[in-house]
PDB file of C-alpha atoms in Angstrom:
ATOM      1  CA  SER C  13      66.536 -36.970  31.198  1.00 75.00           C
ATOM      2  CA  GLN C  14      63.723 -34.674  29.765  1.00 82.00           C
ATOM      3  CA  LYS C  15      64.922 -32.752  26.879  1.00 91.00           C
ATOM      4  CA  ILE C  16      63.180 -29.926  24.759  1.00 94.00           C
ATOM      5  CA  GLU C  17      64.468 -28.723  21.527  1.00 95.00           C
ATOM      6  CA  GLN C  18      63.391 -26.108  19.277  1.00 95.00           C
ATOM      7  CA  ASN C  19      65.296 -24.074  15.798  1.00 89.00           C
ATOM      8  CA  SER C  20      67.150 -22.220  17.618  1.00 84.00           C
ATOM      9  CA  GLU C  21      68.594 -20.600  14.460  1.00 91.00           C
ATOM     10  CA  ALA C  22      65.699 -17.743  13.813  1.00 94.00           C
ATOM     11  CA  LEU C  23      62.965 -18.012  10.861  1.00 96.00           C
ATOM     12  CA  ASN C  24      62.833 -15.037   8.749  1.00 96.00           C
ATOM     13  CA  ILE C  25      59.662 -15.542   6.704  1.00 96.00           C
ATOM     14  CA  GLN C  26      57.691 -12.531   3.940  1.00 97.00           C
ATOM     15  CA  GLU C  27      54.348 -11.146   4.862  1.00 97.00           C
ATOM     16  CA  GLY C  28      51.897 -13.429   4.019  1.00 97.00           C
ATOM     17  CA  LYS C  29      53.539 -16.986   4.028  1.00 97.00           C
ATOM     18  CA  THR C  30      53.132 -20.075   6.484  1.00 97.00           C
ATOM     19  CA  ALA C  31      56.066 -20.109   9.482  1.00 97.00           C
ATOM     20  CA  THR C  32      55.877 -23.356  10.935  1.00 97.00           C
ATOM     21  CA  LEU C  33      58.185 -23.797  13.519  1.00 97.00           C
ATOM     22  CA  THR C  34      59.358 -27.144  15.265  1.00 97.00           C
ATOM     23  CA  CYS C  35      59.603 -28.495  19.131  1.00 97.00           C
ATOM     24  CA  ASN C  36      60.878 -32.085  19.794  1.00 97.00           C
ATOM     25  CA  TYR C  37      60.772 -33.918  23.284  1.00 96.00           C
ATOM     26  CA  THR C  38      62.577 -36.530  24.491  1.00 92.00           C
ATOM     27  CA  ASN C  39      62.386 -38.953  28.026  1.00 87.00           C
ATOM     28  CA  TYR C  40      58.743 -37.353  28.228  1.00 83.00           C
ATOM     29  CA  SER C  41      55.209 -38.803  27.958  1.00 86.00           C
ATOM     30  CA  PRO C  42      53.042 -35.317  28.178  1.00 88.00           C
ATOM     31  CA  ALA C  43      49.655 -34.906  28.604  1.00 87.00           C
ATOM     32  CA  TYR C  44      49.616 -31.834  27.118  1.00 90.00           C
ATOM     33  CA  LEU C  45      51.769 -29.556  25.312  1.00 93.00           C
ATOM     34  CA  GLN C  46      51.222 -25.572  25.468  1.00 94.00           C
ATOM     35  CA  TRP C  47      52.949 -23.025  22.884  1.00 97.00           C
ATOM     36  CA  TYR C  48      54.001 -19.418  24.354  1.00 97.00           C
ATOM     37  CA  ARG C  49      55.077 -16.283  22.354  1.00 98.00           C
ATOM     38  CA  GLN C  50      57.447 -13.769  23.525  1.00 96.00           C
ATOM     39  CA  ASP C  51      58.172 -10.283  22.732  1.00 97.00           C
ATOM     40  CA  PRO C  52      61.682  -8.676  23.586  1.00 94.00           C
ATOM     41  CA  GLY C  53      61.618  -7.365  26.916  1.00 92.00           C
ATOM     42  CA  ARG C  54      58.229  -8.684  27.754  1.00 95.00           C
ATOM     43  CA  GLY C  55      56.979 -11.654  29.796  1.00 96.00           C
ATOM     44  CA  PRO C  56      55.475 -15.110  27.929  1.00 97.00           C
ATOM     45  CA  VAL C  57      51.972 -14.936  26.591  1.00 97.00           C
ATOM     46  CA  PHE C  58      50.343 -18.079  26.412  1.00 95.00           C
ATOM     47  CA  LEU C  59      48.800 -19.110  22.803  1.00 96.00           C
ATOM     48  CA  LEU C  60      47.583 -22.515  22.555  1.00 94.00           C
ATOM     49  CA  LEU C  61      47.055 -25.863  24.785  1.00 93.00           C
ATOM     50  CA  ILE C  62      46.542 -29.607  22.499  1.00 94.00           C
ATOM     51  CA  ARG C  63      46.117 -32.692  24.501  1.00 91.00           C
ATOM     52  CA  GLU C  64      47.846 -35.804  23.463  1.00 90.00           C
ATOM     53  CA  ASN C  65      44.758 -37.249  22.382  1.00 92.00           C
ATOM     54  CA  GLU C  66      43.952 -34.342  19.992  1.00 93.00           C
ATOM     55  CA  LYS C  67      45.827 -34.036  16.764  1.00 88.00           C
ATOM     56  CA  GLU C  68      45.844 -31.034  15.809  1.00 96.00           C
ATOM     57  CA  LYS C  69      43.928 -27.504  17.766  1.00 96.00           C
ATOM     58  CA  ARG C  70      43.756 -23.938  15.678  1.00 96.00           C
ATOM     59  CA  LYS C  71      42.894 -20.611  16.768  1.00 95.00           C
ATOM     60  CA  GLU C  72      42.411 -17.972  14.030  1.00 96.00           C
ATOM     61  CA  ARG C  73      45.431 -17.689  12.595  1.00 97.00           C
ATOM     62  CA  LEU C  74      47.522 -20.329  14.424  1.00 98.00           C
ATOM     63  CA  LYS C  75      47.723 -23.994  14.379  1.00 98.00           C
ATOM     64  CA  VAL C  76      49.165 -26.879  16.080  1.00 98.00           C
ATOM     65  CA  THR C  77      49.946 -30.079  15.645  1.00 97.00           C
ATOM     66  CA  PHE C  78      51.197 -33.053  18.397  1.00 95.00           C
ATOM     67  CA  ASP C  79      52.234 -36.330  17.702  1.00 94.00           C
ATOM     68  CA  THR C  80      52.972 -38.667  20.535  1.00 92.00           C
ATOM     69  CA  THR C  81      54.697 -40.991  18.390  1.00 93.00           C
ATOM     70  CA  LEU C  82      57.141 -38.298  16.879  1.00 94.00           C
ATOM     71  CA  LYS C  83      57.732 -36.680  20.185  1.00 95.00           C
ATOM     72  CA  GLN C  84      56.544 -33.522  18.256  1.00 96.00           C
ATOM     73  CA  SER C  85      54.464 -30.415  17.988  1.00 97.00           C
ATOM     74  CA  LEU C  86      54.846 -28.379  14.684  1.00 97.00           C
ATOM     75  CA  PHE C  87      53.317 -24.546  15.057  1.00 98.00           C
ATOM     76  CA  HIS C  88      52.055 -22.751  12.375  1.00 98.00           C
ATOM     77  CA  ILE C  89      51.309 -19.187  11.490  1.00 98.00           C
ATOM     78  CA  THR C  90      49.465 -18.946   8.560  1.00 97.00           C
ATOM     79  CA  ALA C  91      49.313 -15.299   6.674  1.00 97.00           C
ATOM     80  CA  SER C  92      51.950 -13.568   8.319  1.00 97.00           C
ATOM     81  CA  GLN C  93      52.316 -10.821   9.846  1.00 97.00           C
ATOM     82  CA  PRO C  94      55.109  -7.890  10.760  1.00 97.00           C
ATOM     83  CA  ALA C  95      53.122  -8.006  13.970  1.00 97.00           C
ATOM     84  CA  ASP C  96      53.593 -12.190  14.363  1.00 98.00           C
ATOM     85  CA  SER C  97      57.674 -11.468  14.982  1.00 98.00           C
ATOM     86  CA  ALA C  98      58.665 -12.459  18.122  1.00 97.00           C
ATOM     87  CA  THR C  99      60.053 -15.928  19.937  1.00 96.00           C
ATOM     88  CA  TYR C 100      57.872 -18.686  20.108  1.00 98.00           C
ATOM     89  CA  LEU C 101      58.300 -20.933  23.266  1.00 97.00           C
ATOM     90  CA  CYS C 102      57.203 -24.897  23.453  1.00 96.00           C
ATOM     91  CA  ALA C 103      56.530 -26.094  27.043  1.00 94.00           C
ATOM     92  CA  LEU C 104      55.360 -28.991  28.726  1.00 92.00           C
ATOM     93  CA  PRO C 105      54.292 -29.981  32.117  1.00 88.00           C
ATOM     94  CA  THR C 106      56.727 -32.305  34.038  1.00 81.00           C
ATOM     95  CA  ASP C 107      56.014 -33.870  37.374  1.00 69.00           C
ATOM     96  CA  SER C 108      53.682 -30.968  39.150  1.00 60.00           C
ATOM     97  CA  TRP C 109      50.537 -29.079  38.645  1.00 64.00           C
ATOM     98  CA  GLY C 110      52.100 -26.195  36.702  1.00 64.00           C
ATOM     99  CA  LYS C 111      55.721 -27.264  36.811  1.00 80.00           C
ATOM    100  CA  LEU C 112      56.566 -26.714  33.150  1.00 88.00           C
ATOM    101  CA  GLN C 113      59.437 -27.314  31.193  1.00 91.00           C
ATOM    102  CA  PHE C 114      60.594 -24.448  28.520  1.00 94.00           C
ATOM    103  CA  GLY C 115      61.987 -24.478  25.063  1.00 94.00           C
ATOM    104  CA  ALA C 116      64.709 -22.372  24.605  1.00 93.00           C
ATOM    105  CA  GLY C 117      62.016 -20.622  21.532  1.00 95.00           C
ATOM    106  CA  THR C 118      62.705 -19.957  18.119  1.00 96.00           C
ATOM    107  CA  GLN C 119      62.759 -16.137  17.056  1.00 96.00           C
ATOM    108  CA  VAL C 120      60.527 -15.656  14.026  1.00 98.00           C
ATOM    109  CA  VAL C 121      60.876 -12.712  11.372  1.00 97.00           C
ATOM    110  CA  VAL C 122      58.062 -11.792   9.099  1.00 97.00           C
ATOM    111  CA  THR C 123      59.380  -9.123   6.791  1.00 97.00           C
ATOM    112  CA  PRO C 124      57.181  -6.626   4.416  1.00 93.00           C
TER     113      PRO C 124
ATOM    114  CA  ASN R  19      41.689  -7.174  36.003  1.00 54.00           C
ATOM    115  CA  ALA R  20      45.300  -6.493  36.609  1.00 74.00           C
ATOM    116  CA  GLY R  21      47.350  -9.573  35.679  1.00 93.00           C
ATOM    117  CA  VAL R  22      50.438 -10.716  36.895  1.00 96.00           C
ATOM    118  CA  MET R  23      52.656  -7.766  38.573  1.00 97.00           C
ATOM    119  CA  GLN R  24      56.199  -7.907  39.338  1.00 98.00           C
ATOM    120  CA  ASN R  25      58.534  -4.905  40.901  1.00 97.00           C
ATOM    121  CA  PRO R  26      60.773  -3.876  40.917  1.00 97.00           C
ATOM    122  CA  ARG R  27      61.132  -3.867  36.504  1.00 97.00           C
ATOM    123  CA  HIS R  28      65.020  -3.463  37.009  1.00 97.00           C
ATOM    124  CA  LEU R  29      66.962  -4.134  39.534  1.00 98.00           C
ATOM    125  CA  VAL R  30      70.876  -2.724  39.828  1.00 98.00           C
ATOM    126  CA  ARG R  31      73.061  -4.256  42.939  1.00 98.00           C
ATOM    127  CA  ARG R  32      76.378  -4.160  43.201  1.00 98.00           C
ATOM    128  CA  ARG R  33      78.076  -7.836  43.775  1.00 97.00           C
ATOM    129  CA  GLY R  34      77.802  -9.426  48.072  1.00 97.00           C
ATOM    130  CA  GLN R  35      73.947  -6.896  48.326  1.00 98.00           C
ATOM    131  CA  GLU R  36      70.694  -8.607  48.428  1.00 98.00           C
ATOM    132  CA  ALA R  37      68.032  -8.021  45.775  1.00 98.00           C
ATOM    133  CA  ARG R  38      64.219  -8.674  46.735  1.00 98.00           C
ATOM    134  CA  LEU R  39      61.878  -9.234  44.026  1.00 98.00           C
ATOM    135  CA  ARG R  40      57.833  -9.041  43.603  1.00 98.00           C
ATOM    136  CA  CYS R  41      54.990 -10.841  42.661  1.00 98.00           C
ATOM    137  CA  SER R  42      51.794 -10.123  42.739  1.00 97.00           C
ATOM    138  CA  PRO R  43      49.209 -13.156  41.154  1.00 95.00           C
ATOM    139  CA  MET R  44      46.679 -12.125  39.490  1.00 93.00           C
ATOM    140  CA  LYS R  45      43.387 -11.772  41.699  1.00 90.00           C
ATOM    141  CA  GLY R  46      41.778 -15.316  42.410  1.00 87.00           C
ATOM    142  CA  HIS R  47      45.302 -17.429  41.316  1.00 89.00           C
ATOM    143  CA  SER R  48      47.040 -19.010  44.239  1.00 88.00           C
ATOM    144  CA  HIS R  49      49.569 -20.810  42.429  1.00 90.00           C
ATOM    145  CA  VAL R  50      52.662 -18.657  42.009  1.00 93.00           C
ATOM    146  CA  TYR R  51      55.791 -20.037  40.039  1.00 94.00           C
ATOM    147  CA  TRP R  52      59.569 -18.090  39.552  1.00 97.00           C
ATOM    148  CA  TYR R  53      61.514 -18.453  36.152  1.00 97.00           C
ATOM    149  CA  ARG R  54      64.808 -17.642  35.377  1.00 97.00           C
ATOM    150  CA  GLN R  55      65.837 -16.454  32.084  1.00 96.00           C
ATOM    151  CA  LEU R  56      69.330 -15.905  31.635  1.00 89.00           C
ATOM    152  CA  PRO R  57      70.519 -13.784  28.065  1.00 78.00           C
ATOM    153  CA  GLU R  58      70.411 -16.190  25.237  1.00 74.00           C
ATOM    154  CA  GLU R  59      68.588 -19.152  27.058  1.00 80.00           C
ATOM    155  CA  GLY R  60      65.560 -20.475  27.612  1.00 86.00           C
ATOM    156  CA  LEU R  61      63.250 -20.018  31.060  1.00 94.00           C
ATOM    157  CA  LYS R  62      64.436 -22.186  33.643  1.00 94.00           C
ATOM    158  CA  PHE R  63      62.198 -23.137  36.587  1.00 93.00           C
ATOM    159  CA  MET R  64      62.870 -22.392  40.176  1.00 95.00           C
ATOM    160  CA  VAL R  65      60.304 -22.880  42.893  1.00 95.00           C
ATOM    161  CA  TYR R  66      56.457 -23.797  42.579  1.00 92.00           C
ATOM    162  CA  LEU R  67      54.556 -22.032  45.813  1.00 93.00           C
ATOM    163  CA  GLN R  68      51.109 -22.146  47.251  1.00 91.00           C
ATOM    164  CA  LYS R  69      49.795 -19.564  50.209  1.00 89.00           C
ATOM    165  CA  GLU R  70      52.730 -19.942  53.068  1.00 89.00           C
ATOM    166  CA  ASN R  71      53.856 -23.262  51.377  1.00 93.00           C
ATOM    167  CA  ILE R  72      57.077 -24.143  49.093  1.00 94.00           C
ATOM    168  CA  ILE R  73      55.419 -27.317  46.877  1.00 90.00           C
ATOM    169  CA  ASP R  74      58.421 -27.501  44.103  1.00 91.00           C
ATOM    170  CA  GLU R  75      61.580 -26.146  44.949  1.00 93.00           C
ATOM    171  CA  SER R  76      63.613 -28.543  42.691  1.00 91.00           C
ATOM    172  CA  GLY R  77      64.889 -25.551  40.798  1.00 92.00           C
ATOM    173  CA  MET R  78      66.622 -23.581  42.965  1.00 95.00           C
ATOM    174  CA  PRO R  79      70.420 -22.822  43.410  1.00 94.00           C
ATOM    175  CA  LYS R  80      70.985 -24.580  47.134  1.00 91.00           C
ATOM    176  CA  GLU R  81      72.720 -21.458  48.676  1.00 95.00           C
ATOM    177  CA  ARG R  82      71.638 -17.562  48.326  1.00 97.00           C
ATOM    178  CA  PHE R  83      68.090 -18.301  46.899  1.00 98.00           C
ATOM    179  CA  SER R  84      65.167 -18.568  48.823  1.00 97.00           C
ATOM    180  CA  ALA R  85      61.564 -17.909  47.983  1.00 98.00           C
ATOM    181  CA  GLU R  86      58.084 -17.509  50.134  1.00 96.00           C
ATOM    182  CA  PHE R  87      54.452 -16.566  49.513  1.00 96.00           C
ATOM    183  CA  PRO R  88      52.767 -15.313  52.544  1.00 93.00           C
ATOM    184  CA  LYS R  89      49.273 -15.873  53.836  1.00 91.00           C
ATOM    185  CA  GLU R  90      48.686 -11.538  52.891  1.00 91.00           C
ATOM    186  CA  GLY R  91      50.812 -10.056  50.535  1.00 93.00           C
ATOM    187  CA  PRO R  92      53.309 -10.742  47.276  1.00 96.00           C
ATOM    188  CA  SER R  93      55.759 -13.656  46.803  1.00 97.00           C
ATOM    189  CA  ILE R  94      59.128 -12.527  47.179  1.00 98.00           C
ATOM    190  CA  LEU R  95      62.495 -14.066  45.705  1.00 98.00           C
ATOM    191  CA  ARG R  96      65.290 -13.139  47.866  1.00 98.00           C
ATOM    192  CA  ILE R  97      68.436 -13.545  46.125  1.00 98.00           C
ATOM    193  CA  GLN R  98      71.419 -12.941  49.330  1.00 98.00           C
ATOM    194  CA  GLN R  99      75.321 -12.047  48.480  1.00 98.00           C
ATOM    195  CA  VAL R 100      74.221 -11.430  44.341  1.00 98.00           C
ATOM    196  CA  VAL R 101      77.192 -12.502  41.908  1.00 97.00           C
ATOM    197  CA  ARG R 102      77.381 -10.980  38.329  1.00 95.00           C
ATOM    198  CA  GLY R 103      76.106 -14.636  37.333  1.00 94.00           C
ATOM    199  CA  ASP R 104      72.927 -14.041  39.098  1.00 96.00           C
ATOM    200  CA  SER R 105      72.029 -11.447  35.869  1.00 96.00           C
ATOM    201  CA  ALA R 106      69.002 -12.309  34.746  1.00 97.00           C
ATOM    202  CA  ALA R 107      65.377 -11.302  33.852  1.00 97.00           C
ATOM    203  CA  TYR R 108      63.319 -13.297  36.958  1.00 98.00           C
ATOM    204  CA  PHE R 109      59.646 -14.352  35.895  1.00 98.00           C
ATOM    205  CA  CYS R 110      56.511 -14.892  37.546  1.00 97.00           C
ATOM    206  CA  ALA R 111      53.759 -17.210  37.099  1.00 95.00           C
ATOM    207  CA  SER R 112      50.572 -17.176  38.156  1.00 93.00           C
ATOM    208  CA  SER R 113      47.461 -20.015  38.063  1.00 88.00           C
ATOM    209  CA  GLY R 114      44.219 -20.269  39.196  1.00 81.00           C
ATOM    210  CA  THR R 115      43.271 -23.162  41.449  1.00 64.00           C
ATOM    211  CA  GLY R 116      41.424 -26.242  39.514  1.00 50.00           C
ATOM    212  CA  ALA R 117      43.047 -25.023  36.199  1.00 48.00           C
ATOM    213  CA  ALA R 118      41.739 -27.363  34.037  1.00 50.00           C
ATOM    214  CA  THR R 119      44.390 -26.306  31.040  1.00 62.00           C
ATOM    215  CA  GLY R 120      47.618 -25.907  32.925  1.00 74.00           C
ATOM    216  CA  GLU R 121      47.835 -22.216  31.498  1.00 86.00           C
ATOM    217  CA  LEU R 122      50.697 -20.335  33.181  1.00 90.00           C
ATOM    218  CA  PHE R 123      49.984 -16.208  33.189  1.00 93.00           C
ATOM    219  CA  PHE R 124      53.062 -14.413  33.343  1.00 96.00           C
ATOM    220  CA  GLY R 125      54.707 -11.461  34.368  1.00 97.00           C
ATOM    221  CA  GLU R 126      56.387  -8.634  32.984  1.00 97.00           C
ATOM    222  CA  GLY R 127      59.680  -9.901  34.778  1.00 97.00           C
ATOM    223  CA  SER R 128      62.137  -8.242  36.726  1.00 98.00           C
ATOM    224  CA  ARG R 129      65.380  -7.853  35.223  1.00 97.00           C
ATOM    225  CA  LEU R 130      68.223  -7.520  37.691  1.00 97.00           C
ATOM    226  CA  THR R 131      71.851  -6.436  36.762  1.00 97.00           C
ATOM    227  CA  VAL R 132      74.517  -7.299  39.109  1.00 97.00           C
ATOM    228  CA  LEU R 133      77.789  -5.350  38.700  1.00 96.00           C
TER     229      LEU R 133
END
């Protein structure tokens, strides 16, 4: 069955440093992969989408890579700020349009 | 331009009662998805609907749960005879017709507590 793995341990990082999160998947050949941010008590918010033919995508201080051979995506937050503290979810499409399967998420805590 | 609206935000029910959760998608969106998030767990897909049609309900429990998206009005997720295990956050998401990115827009969720 399809499986998505994200590091379940919280990532504690000092302000200004780069946070790197990992998303590994098995039994998938996704056409794209998405990353979302979720704050406590709130709904997820879309951040970035990267397609299978793209190696890297950037948006402001965010960078996503997608290695379809390794079946892995890396999510980087550069020059991290306390406001970046949240849980970050990766998501992949399954067998129908818009039906995304989500990883359990990795919590990021940025301390001043 | 209002986003996805869910209500109620919080709902408390006793075991055996019914819970009705409502979702109004973003303006112009005709695809609605319901996800459930249990404490300390990830989002789990439940059902995908378009106007008047259930497209994919493979994530819905076989009993007590139903969903609809009528021609007029919000999408409704209905849970009959609730049990404590139904306590969770229920998120609705919408996407536009022919959206190229597959991006989902989520509401803030409805948090169901079953006593």
